[in-house]
Amino acid sequence: MEHRPIPKWVWNTEYKNITAEKMREELQNFKEIDHYGGLMICLWGFPGYMTAAHLERYGQALEIMKELGLRAVLWDEDRYPSGKNGHRLDEKYQSAAIKMAALPWLASRVYKVPGKSKLLGAVLYDPFTKTRIDVSDKFSNGRYRGGQKPGELLLVFTLAKSRKKMLDYLSEEAVAAQLAGNHQVYYDRFKEYFGNTIKAAFYDEPCMQHIRNGRAFTETMPEAIEKAFGVNPVLLYPALFMDIGPDTHAARNMLYATRSMMFRENYIGQMARWCQAHRIELTGHMDQEEIRTPAGTNGDLLRVFEHQHIPGVDEIWNYERGAKAYKIISSSAYLYDKAQVMCEVWGGMSEDMAPDILYKEVLDLFGKGVNFIVPHGTWYDNSPATVNAPPELSYRSEKFAPHVSKINDLSTRLSEMLTGGRHVCDVCLYYPIETLYAGFKFDLRLALNGRMTGFKARYSDIGEHLYRKLHIDYTYMHPDVLASRCEAHDGQLSLNNKTNHEAYRLMVIADAAVISPASLEKIHAFVLSGGKAAIIGDFGAFSSEAGKDAEVKMLAAQICAMPGVSRFVNVDETFDRHMLGVLADRDVIIPPETDKIKLKPFSNRRMDPGKVPKRYVENRGLVSFLHKVIDGKNIFYFANTKDRPKALDVSVRGLYDLTCYDPMADAYRELETEQRGGRTHFTLRLERDSAVVMVER
């Protein structure tokens, strides 16, 4: 039961309609017919959240699940996104946004801060010289009566409550109140189920974009900025909205890094600590993981899960929509030594979804490191008129019932084989968060569009190209982890984790125009030790730290002149040949893809998953693979989700006695292998939508 999928079970009706008899019937059938391992009870916005009626039904469900041996996962709200708190949120804990008023010169200037806003500071700004002067002290009783010269702008920054009643994710106090009003209520009432029946808590799509297009701010943030960087935060605020000259890139890095830290520590971190203290784990996923820059959404997608026990991702609306994000989430698990990676999948793909999408999604996800499936979902009342974001994935669906138990069995087998251990690959792909911060500002329309100014951000496209086209696996490398937990020696960059320790022979760095001196120093040490680097696009033009542009440019120039470093403008045939050449003895060799790979652009437009648009047909499905070492044994996973069979000539580094496991049939079979040149060679013939696992005896 431990590895079986746990779907969302949506209570989409009033509490008076929820009975113990029907709950028992559904739960027993979910287990026995569908082979689910538990349920996540989701409320869908009906009145009565956290009332006596709600808690009574919840307790009945937990007792039935305990009797049936099912696991329960707490969904932390009565709707998504997490942070609405069932619309019971005290105004004191509501989210707030930073706002800038840019006032041109007037001979006599009197400005009054709006009554419901709090003054954060004011700056006199000269657009021509880029000079900034803090004039916050010129405000008295909310009114500015200071001087202003012709041509100058008076920039007034205020903190205003968000129009949406969302939780202040950045505030430790606000999140503590959220926990007290949700998680703690469950624990006080049902503590005997925690750590046995209740295994985890789940949050759903928190996002700073919900707060006035990403401008989330909080009262304690100025203090946090000053404490972290020792600078006057007021003089940094203009960079959130405009280019302020040479200080722009460092200013944005200080501001966004602080905000990301507060979101990560005060929201995710505080929930994780609460869960651990109450014998359960924390999982859940962010919103809009696919976009180029997370600066306006979750802050830092690779690091946001640092404290979360089970990092997670969402795959909704159409097949492969979130594909670019899977490796970021699994890399976060690798970097921070987590055993599991969760994906909530199939939500909103409609009843028209082709059944083969069930198999394609699972096979792809496990290749990219996911090992815990949360289907979306099943509904208490499954009549079509009441189901929001179908399909219904249970025994009650005429279309999907024949597939649900099969896909759950497949997911369970793969989870049992691929959970834990350590990931093996030769390449780390630099996560250019400093550049992503430097290129983001608040006037680029919606934060969830991921728009940037002044810089390219092709890292996720290049990651997909490496994996899909060249069949080269990699781990995303965060600058902070690179600087603090990686060591360079003998041509390798070692990630020093207790369990997931990895060793990279090549670093790929794409569009890292803004970068920290610490990252450059570690890259320099890696190359100096004999390691290889492939640099694409701009590199080391600006520092992410104030006053260090010259140092960064010098270090970047030194690195580019070193043997073992190759420069590329674009990812093209020259790049491909170089990568395949420098990694001729890579861990897993699969011949490059001959099909044309066309990466789908990010889009919020919902597509019918059962009818793949013609321009995406050539992109449908892929060959996925994964190498892990679990309990001292090497395990190699290979899957084909193309719409036709695929023959793969595979070579893996090392001499292994391997047996072949078919997870679709739950059967082992012999496969001829050959050992030569220090490698093990074999040929796989994969049918469409199938997988094999090669296991060391």
CSV table of C-alpha atoms in Angstrom, one decimal, residues 230-611:
chain,number,residue,atom,x,y,z
A,230,GLY,CA,23.4,45.6,5.1
A,231,VAL,CA,21.9,48.1,2.7
A,232,ASN,CA,19.1,50.7,2.8
A,233,PRO,CA,16.2,48.7,1.2
A,234,VAL,CA,14.3,51.9,0.2
A,235,LEU,CA,17.0,52.7,-2.4
A,236,LEU,CA,16.5,49.3,-4.0
A,237,TYR,CA,12.8,49.4,-4.4
A,238,PRO,CA,12.8,51.4,-7.7
A,239,ALA,CA,14.6,48.4,-9.4
A,240,LEU,CA,11.4,46.4,-8.9
A,241,PHE,CA,9.7,48.6,-11.4
A,242,MET,CA,12.4,50.1,-13.7
A,243,ASP,CA,16.0,50.1,-14.8
A,244,ILE,CA,18.0,52.1,-12.3
A,245,GLY,CA,21.4,51.8,-14.1
A,246,PRO,CA,24.4,49.7,-13.1
A,247,ASP,CA,22.8,48.8,-9.7
A,248,THR,CA,19.8,47.2,-11.3
A,249,HIS,CA,20.9,43.6,-11.5
A,250,ALA,CA,22.3,43.4,-8.0
A,251,ALA,CA,19.3,45.3,-6.5
A,252,ARG,CA,16.8,42.9,-8.0
A,253,ASN,CA,18.9,39.9,-6.8
A,254,MET,CA,18.9,41.3,-3.3
A,255,LEU,CA,15.1,42.0,-3.4
A,256,TYR,CA,13.9,38.8,-5.0
A,257,ALA,CA,16.4,36.6,-3.2
A,258,THR,CA,15.1,37.9,0.1
A,259,ARG,CA,11.5,37.5,-0.9
A,260,SER,CA,12.2,33.9,-2.1
A,261,MET,CA,13.9,33.2,1.2
A,262,MET,CA,10.9,34.4,3.2
A,263,PHE,CA,8.5,32.4,1.1
A,264,ARG,CA,10.6,29.3,1.4
A,265,GLU,CA,11.4,29.6,5.1
A,266,ASN,CA,8.2,31.2,6.5
A,267,TYR,CA,5.6,29.4,4.4
A,268,ILE,CA,7.0,26.0,3.1
A,269,GLY,CA,9.7,25.7,5.9
A,270,GLN,CA,7.3,26.5,8.7
A,271,MET,CA,4.7,24.0,7.4
A,272,ALA,CA,7.4,21.3,7.0
A,273,ARG,CA,8.6,21.8,10.5
A,274,TRP,CA,5.0,21.6,11.8
A,275,CYS,CA,4.4,18.4,9.8
A,276,GLN,CA,7.6,16.8,11.1
A,277,ALA,CA,6.8,17.6,14.7
A,278,HIS,CA,3.4,15.9,14.2
A,279,ARG,CA,4.7,12.7,12.5
A,280,ILE,CA,3.7,13.4,9.0
A,281,GLU,CA,5.4,14.7,5.8
A,282,LEU,CA,4.8,17.8,3.7
A,283,THR,CA,4.1,17.6,0.0
A,284,GLY,CA,2.3,19.8,-2.5
A,285,HIS,CA,3.2,21.8,-5.6
A,286,MET,CA,3.6,25.4,-6.9
A,287,ASP,CA,1.6,27.2,-9.6
A,288,GLN,CA,2.8,27.6,-13.2
A,289,GLU,CA,6.0,25.7,-12.8
A,290,GLU,CA,6.7,25.8,-16.6
A,291,ILE,CA,7.4,29.5,-17.0
A,292,ARG,CA,10.8,30.9,-17.6
A,293,THR,CA,11.4,32.9,-14.4
A,294,PRO,CA,9.8,32.0,-11.1
A,295,ALA,CA,10.7,35.4,-9.6
A,296,GLY,CA,7.1,36.6,-9.7
A,297,THR,CA,5.5,33.3,-8.7
A,298,ASN,CA,7.3,31.1,-6.2
A,299,GLY,CA,10.6,33.0,-6.1
A,300,ASP,CA,13.0,30.1,-6.8
A,301,LEU,CA,11.5,26.8,-8.1
A,302,LEU,CA,14.6,24.8,-7.6
A,303,ARG,CA,15.3,25.9,-4.0
A,304,VAL,CA,11.7,26.4,-2.8
A,305,PHE,CA,11.5,22.7,-1.8
A,306,GLU,CA,14.6,22.8,0.3
A,307,HIS,CA,12.7,22.0,3.5
A,308,GLN,CA,9.8,20.1,1.9
A,309,HIS,CA,9.8,16.4,2.6
A,310,ILE,CA,8.4,15.4,-0.8
A,311,PRO,CA,8.9,18.0,-3.6
A,312,GLY,CA,6.0,18.1,-6.1
A,313,VAL,CA,4.8,19.2,-9.5
A,314,ASP,CA,1.5,19.6,-11.2
A,315,GLU,CA,0.6,18.2,-14.7
A,316,ILE,CA,-2.8,19.5,-15.8
A,317,TRP,CA,-4.9,20.5,-18.8
A,318,ASN,CA,-3.0,18.7,-21.5
A,319,TYR,CA,-0.3,16.0,-22.0
A,320,GLU,CA,3.3,17.3,-21.5
A,321,ARG,CA,2.1,20.8,-20.4
A,322,GLY,CA,4.5,20.8,-17.5
A,323,ALA,CA,7.2,18.7,-19.1
A,324,LYS,CA,9.9,21.4,-18.8
A,325,ALA,CA,9.4,21.5,-15.0
A,326,TYR,CA,9.7,17.8,-14.1
A,327,LYS,CA,13.5,17.8,-14.1
A,328,ILE,CA,13.6,21.0,-12.0
A,329,ILE,CA,11.5,19.4,-9.3
A,330,SER,CA,13.3,16.0,-9.3
A,331,SER,CA,16.7,17.9,-9.3
A,332,SER,CA,15.5,19.8,-6.2
A,333,ALA,CA,14.9,16.4,-4.6
A,334,TYR,CA,18.4,15.3,-5.6
A,335,LEU,CA,20.1,18.5,-4.4
A,336,TYR,CA,18.4,18.4,-1.0
A,337,ASP,CA,18.5,14.6,-0.5
A,338,LYS,CA,14.8,13.7,-0.7
A,339,ALA,CA,13.7,10.2,-1.5
A,340,GLN,CA,10.3,11.0,-3.2
A,341,VAL,CA,9.1,13.3,-5.9
A,342,MET,CA,5.3,13.8,-6.3
A,343,CYS,CA,3.2,14.7,-9.3
A,344,GLU,CA,-0.5,15.6,-9.3
A,345,VAL,CA,-1.6,14.5,-12.8
A,346,TRP,CA,-4.5,14.5,-15.3
A,347,GLY,CA,-6.5,17.3,-13.7
A,348,GLY,CA,-8.7,19.1,-16.1
A,349,MET,CA,-7.8,16.9,-19.0
A,350,SER,CA,-11.5,16.3,-19.5
A,351,GLU,CA,-13.6,13.2,-20.2
A,352,ASP,CA,-12.4,13.4,-23.8
A,353,MET,CA,-8.8,12.5,-22.7
A,354,ALA,CA,-7.5,9.5,-24.7
A,355,PRO,CA,-6.8,6.6,-22.3
A,356,ASP,CA,-3.3,6.2,-23.6
A,357,ILE,CA,-2.5,9.6,-21.9
A,358,LEU,CA,-2.7,7.8,-18.6
A,359,TYR,CA,0.2,5.6,-19.6
A,360,LYS,CA,2.2,8.2,-21.4
A,361,GLU,CA,2.2,10.6,-18.4
A,362,VAL,CA,3.3,7.9,-15.9
A,363,LEU,CA,6.0,6.5,-18.1
A,364,ASP,CA,7.5,10.0,-18.8
A,365,LEU,CA,7.2,11.1,-15.2
A,366,PHE,CA,9.1,8.2,-13.8
A,367,GLY,CA,11.9,8.7,-16.4
A,368,LYS,CA,12.3,12.3,-15.1
A,369,GLY,CA,12.5,11.3,-11.5
A,370,VAL,CA,8.9,11.4,-10.2
A,371,ASN,CA,8.0,8.4,-8.1
A,372,PHE,CA,4.8,9.3,-6.2
A,373,ILE,CA,1.6,9.7,-8.3
A,374,VAL,CA,-1.4,11.8,-7.1
A,375,PRO,CA,-4.2,11.3,-9.7
A,376,HIS,CA,-6.7,14.2,-10.1
A,377,GLY,CA,-9.0,12.7,-9.4
A,378,THR,CA,-12.2,11.2,-8.2
A,379,TRP,CA,-15.4,12.9,-6.8
A,380,TYR,CA,-17.8,11.9,-4.1
A,381,ASP,CA,-20.6,12.8,-6.4
A,382,ASN,CA,-19.4,11.8,-9.9
A,383,SER,CA,-22.5,13.0,-11.9
A,384,PRO,CA,-21.1,15.0,-14.8
A,385,ALA,CA,-22.9,18.2,-13.8
A,386,THR,CA,-21.1,18.3,-10.4
A,387,VAL,CA,-17.5,17.3,-11.5
A,388,ASN,CA,-15.1,20.2,-11.7
A,389,ALA,CA,-12.0,19.6,-13.8
A,390,PRO,CA,-12.6,16.1,-14.9
A,391,PRO,CA,-11.8,13.2,-15.8
A,392,GLU,CA,-13.3,11.0,-13.2
A,393,LEU,CA,-10.6,8.3,-12.7
A,394,SER,CA,-12.4,5.4,-10.8
A,395,TYR,CA,-14.4,2.3,-11.2
A,396,ARG,CA,-17.5,4.4,-11.9
A,397,SER,CA,-16.1,5.7,-15.2
A,398,GLU,CA,-17.2,3.6,-18.2
A,399,LYS,CA,-14.3,5.0,-20.3
A,400,PHE,CA,-11.4,4.8,-17.8
A,401,ALA,CA,-12.4,2.0,-15.4
A,402,PRO,CA,-10.6,-0.6,-17.5
A,403,HIS,CA,-7.4,1.4,-17.2
A,404,VAL,CA,-7.4,2.8,-13.6
A,405,SER,CA,-6.3,-0.4,-11.8
A,406,LYS,CA,-3.7,-1.1,-14.5
A,407,ILE,CA,-2.2,2.4,-14.3
A,408,ASN,CA,-2.2,2.2,-10.5
A,409,ASP,CA,-0.5,-1.2,-10.6
A,410,LEU,CA,2.1,0.1,-13.0
A,411,SER,CA,2.7,3.2,-10.9
A,412,THR,CA,3.0,1.1,-7.8
A,413,ARG,CA,5.6,-1.2,-9.3
A,414,LEU,CA,7.7,1.6,-10.6
A,415,SER,CA,7.5,3.5,-7.3
A,416,GLU,CA,8.7,0.4,-5.4
A,417,MET,CA,11.7,0.1,-7.7
A,418,LEU,CA,12.7,3.7,-8.2
A,419,THR,CA,12.1,5.4,-4.8
A,420,GLY,CA,15.1,6.4,-2.8
A,421,GLY,CA,18.7,5.7,-3.5
A,422,ARG,CA,20.9,8.0,-5.6
A,423,HIS,CA,20.6,9.4,-9.1
A,424,VAL,CA,23.5,8.9,-11.5
A,425,CYS,CA,24.4,11.2,-14.3
A,426,ASP,CA,27.5,13.0,-15.8
A,427,VAL,CA,26.0,16.5,-16.4
A,428,CYS,CA,24.8,19.3,-14.2
A,429,LEU,CA,22.9,22.2,-15.8
A,430,TYR,CA,23.4,25.5,-14.1
A,431,TYR,CA,20.1,27.0,-12.9
A,432,PRO,CA,20.6,30.7,-13.7
A,433,ILE,CA,18.4,32.2,-10.9
A,434,GLU,CA,20.6,35.3,-10.7
A,435,THR,CA,19.8,36.2,-14.3
A,436,LEU,CA,16.2,35.2,-13.9
A,437,TYR,CA,15.9,37.7,-11.0
A,438,ALA,CA,17.8,40.4,-12.9
A,439,GLY,CA,15.5,40.2,-15.9
A,440,PHE,CA,12.2,40.4,-14.0
A,441,LYS,CA,10.3,43.5,-13.1
A,442,PHE,CA,6.8,44.2,-12.0
A,443,ASP,CA,5.4,46.0,-15.0
A,444,LEU,CA,5.8,43.1,-17.4
A,445,ARG,CA,2.1,42.3,-17.3
A,446,LEU,CA,1.2,39.1,-15.5
A,447,ALA,CA,3.9,37.4,-13.5
A,448,LEU,CA,2.8,34.0,-14.6
A,449,ASN,CA,3.8,34.8,-18.2
A,450,GLY,CA,7.4,34.6,-17.1
A,451,ARG,CA,8.4,37.5,-19.1
A,452,MET,CA,11.8,39.0,-18.8
A,453,THR,CA,13.6,42.1,-20.0
A,454,GLY,CA,17.2,42.3,-21.3
A,455,PHE,CA,18.2,38.7,-21.0
A,456,LYS,CA,17.5,35.3,-22.6
A,457,ALA,CA,16.4,32.3,-20.5
A,458,ARG,CA,16.7,29.1,-22.5
A,459,TYR,CA,17.9,26.8,-19.7
A,460,SER,CA,14.7,24.7,-19.6
A,461,ASP,CA,14.6,24.4,-23.4
A,462,ILE,CA,18.2,23.3,-23.4
A,463,GLY,CA,17.5,20.8,-20.6
A,464,GLU,CA,14.7,19.3,-22.7
A,465,HIS,CA,17.0,19.3,-25.8
A,466,LEU,CA,19.7,17.4,-23.8
A,467,TYR,CA,17.2,14.8,-22.5
A,468,ARG,CA,14.9,14.4,-25.5
A,469,LYS,CA,17.2,14.9,-28.5
A,470,LEU,CA,20.6,13.8,-27.3
A,471,HIS,CA,19.5,11.4,-24.6
A,472,ILE,CA,21.8,13.0,-22.0
A,473,ASP,CA,20.6,13.0,-18.4
A,474,TYR,CA,21.4,15.8,-16.0
A,475,THR,CA,20.7,17.5,-12.7
A,476,TYR,CA,19.9,21.1,-12.4
A,477,MET,CA,22.5,22.8,-10.2
A,478,HIS,CA,21.5,25.7,-7.9
A,479,PRO,CA,24.2,28.4,-7.4
A,480,ASP,CA,23.9,28.2,-3.6
A,481,VAL,CA,24.3,24.4,-3.6
A,482,LEU,CA,27.2,24.7,-6.1
A,483,ALA,CA,29.0,27.2,-3.8
A,484,SER,CA,28.3,25.5,-0.5
A,485,ARG,CA,28.0,21.7,-1.0
A,486,CYS,CA,30.0,20.9,-4.1
A,487,GLU,CA,33.7,20.1,-4.4
A,488,ALA,CA,35.9,20.0,-7.5
A,489,HIS,CA,38.5,17.3,-7.8
A,490,ASP,CA,40.1,15.1,-10.5
A,491,GLY,CA,37.9,16.5,-13.2
A,492,GLN,CA,34.7,15.9,-11.3
A,493,LEU,CA,32.2,18.1,-9.4
A,494,SER,CA,30.9,16.2,-6.5
A,495,LEU,CA,27.6,16.9,-4.8
A,496,ASN,CA,28.2,16.0,-1.2
A,497,ASN,CA,24.9,14.5,0.1
A,498,LYS,CA,24.5,11.7,2.6
A,499,THR,CA,22.4,9.6,0.2
A,500,ASN,CA,22.1,11.3,-3.2
A,501,HIS,CA,25.7,12.0,-3.8
A,502,GLU,CA,26.4,12.7,-7.5
A,503,ALA,CA,29.6,13.3,-9.5
A,504,TYR,CA,29.5,15.5,-12.7
A,505,ARG,CA,32.0,15.5,-15.5
A,506,LEU,CA,30.5,18.4,-17.4
A,507,MET,CA,28.6,21.6,-16.5
A,508,VAL,CA,26.3,23.2,-19.0
A,509,ILE,CA,25.8,26.9,-18.4
A,510,ALA,CA,23.2,28.7,-20.5
A,511,ASP,CA,22.5,32.5,-20.6
A,512,ALA,CA,24.1,33.2,-17.2
A,513,ALA,CA,24.7,36.9,-18.0
A,514,VAL,CA,24.3,37.7,-14.3
A,515,ILE,CA,26.1,35.4,-11.9
A,516,SER,CA,27.7,35.4,-8.4
A,517,PRO,CA,31.5,35.5,-7.8
A,518,ALA,CA,31.1,32.4,-5.6
A,519,SER,CA,29.6,30.4,-8.5
A,520,LEU,CA,32.4,31.5,-10.8
A,521,GLU,CA,35.0,30.5,-8.3
A,522,LYS,CA,33.6,27.0,-8.0
A,523,ILE,CA,33.2,26.7,-11.8
A,524,HIS,CA,36.9,27.9,-12.2
A,525,ALA,CA,38.0,25.3,-9.6
A,526,PHE,CA,36.0,22.5,-11.4
A,527,VAL,CA,37.6,23.3,-14.8
A,528,LEU,CA,41.0,23.7,-13.3
A,529,SER,CA,40.7,20.2,-11.9
A,530,GLY,CA,40.1,18.8,-15.4
A,531,GLY,CA,36.3,19.2,-15.6
A,532,LYS,CA,34.5,20.3,-18.7
A,533,ALA,CA,32.1,23.2,-19.3
A,534,ALA,CA,29.8,24.1,-22.2
A,535,ILE,CA,28.8,27.8,-22.1
A,536,ILE,CA,25.9,28.9,-24.2
A,537,GLY,CA,25.0,32.6,-24.8
A,538,ASP,CA,26.0,35.4,-22.5
A,539,PHE,CA,28.2,34.6,-19.5
A,540,GLY,CA,29.4,36.7,-16.6
A,541,ALA,CA,28.6,40.1,-17.9
A,542,PHE,CA,27.2,41.3,-14.5
A,543,SER,CA,27.5,40.4,-10.9
A,544,SER,CA,24.5,39.4,-8.8
A,545,GLU,CA,26.3,41.2,-5.9
A,546,ALA,CA,26.6,44.9,-5.6
A,547,GLY,CA,29.9,46.4,-6.7
A,548,LYS,CA,31.4,43.3,-8.1
A,549,ASP,CA,30.8,43.6,-11.9
A,550,ALA,CA,34.5,44.0,-12.6
A,551,GLU,CA,35.4,40.9,-10.5
A,552,VAL,CA,32.8,38.8,-12.3
A,553,LYS,CA,33.9,39.9,-15.7
A,554,MET,CA,37.5,39.0,-14.9
A,555,LEU,CA,36.6,35.6,-13.5
A,556,ALA,CA,34.3,34.8,-16.4
A,557,ALA,CA,37.0,35.8,-19.0
A,558,GLN,CA,39.5,33.5,-17.2
A,559,ILE,CA,37.1,30.6,-17.3
A,560,CYS,CA,36.3,31.1,-21.0
A,561,ALA,CA,40.0,31.0,-21.8
A,562,MET,CA,40.7,27.7,-20.0
A,563,PRO,CA,41.2,24.3,-21.7
A,564,GLY,CA,38.0,22.3,-21.4
A,565,VAL,CA,35.7,25.2,-21.8
A,566,SER,CA,33.7,25.5,-25.0
A,567,ARG,CA,31.5,28.5,-26.0
A,568,PHE,CA,28.3,28.4,-28.1
A,569,VAL,CA,25.9,31.1,-29.3
A,570,ASN,CA,23.0,28.7,-29.9
A,571,VAL,CA,22.1,25.0,-29.4
A,572,ASP,CA,22.7,23.6,-32.9
A,573,GLU,CA,24.4,20.7,-34.7
A,574,THR,CA,27.8,22.0,-33.6
A,575,PHE,CA,26.7,22.0,-30.0
A,576,ASP,CA,25.2,18.5,-30.4
A,577,ARG,CA,28.4,17.1,-31.9
A,578,HIS,CA,30.5,18.6,-29.1
A,579,MET,CA,28.2,17.2,-26.4
A,580,LEU,CA,28.2,13.7,-27.8
A,581,GLY,CA,32.0,13.9,-28.3
A,582,VAL,CA,33.0,15.2,-24.9
A,583,LEU,CA,30.6,12.7,-23.3
A,584,ALA,CA,31.5,9.8,-25.5
A,585,ASP,CA,31.9,7.6,-22.4
A,586,ARG,CA,28.8,9.0,-20.6
A,587,ASP,CA,27.0,6.9,-18.1
A,588,VAL,CA,24.1,5.8,-20.3
A,589,ILE,CA,24.5,6.0,-24.1
A,590,ILE,CA,21.4,5.9,-26.3
A,591,PRO,CA,21.8,7.0,-29.9
A,592,PRO,CA,20.5,10.6,-30.4
A,593,GLU,CA,16.9,11.0,-31.5
A,594,THR,CA,16.4,11.1,-35.2
A,595,ASP,CA,12.9,12.5,-35.0
A,596,LYS,CA,12.5,16.3,-35.2
A,597,ILE,CA,12.1,17.7,-31.7
A,598,LYS,CA,9.9,20.7,-31.5
A,599,LEU,CA,9.5,22.1,-28.0
A,600,LYS,CA,6.0,23.4,-27.2
A,601,PRO,CA,6.0,27.1,-26.1
A,602,PHE,CA,4.5,27.8,-22.7
A,603,SER,CA,0.8,28.5,-22.9
A,604,ASN,CA,-2.0,28.9,-20.5
A,605,ARG,CA,-4.4,27.9,-23.3
A,606,ARG,CA,-6.2,24.8,-22.5
A,607,MET,CA,-6.0,22.1,-25.2
A,608,ASP,CA,-8.0,19.0,-25.7
A,609,PRO,CA,-5.6,16.2,-24.6
A,610,GLY,CA,-7.4,13.6,-26.7
A,611,LYS,CA,-6.8,15.6,-29.9
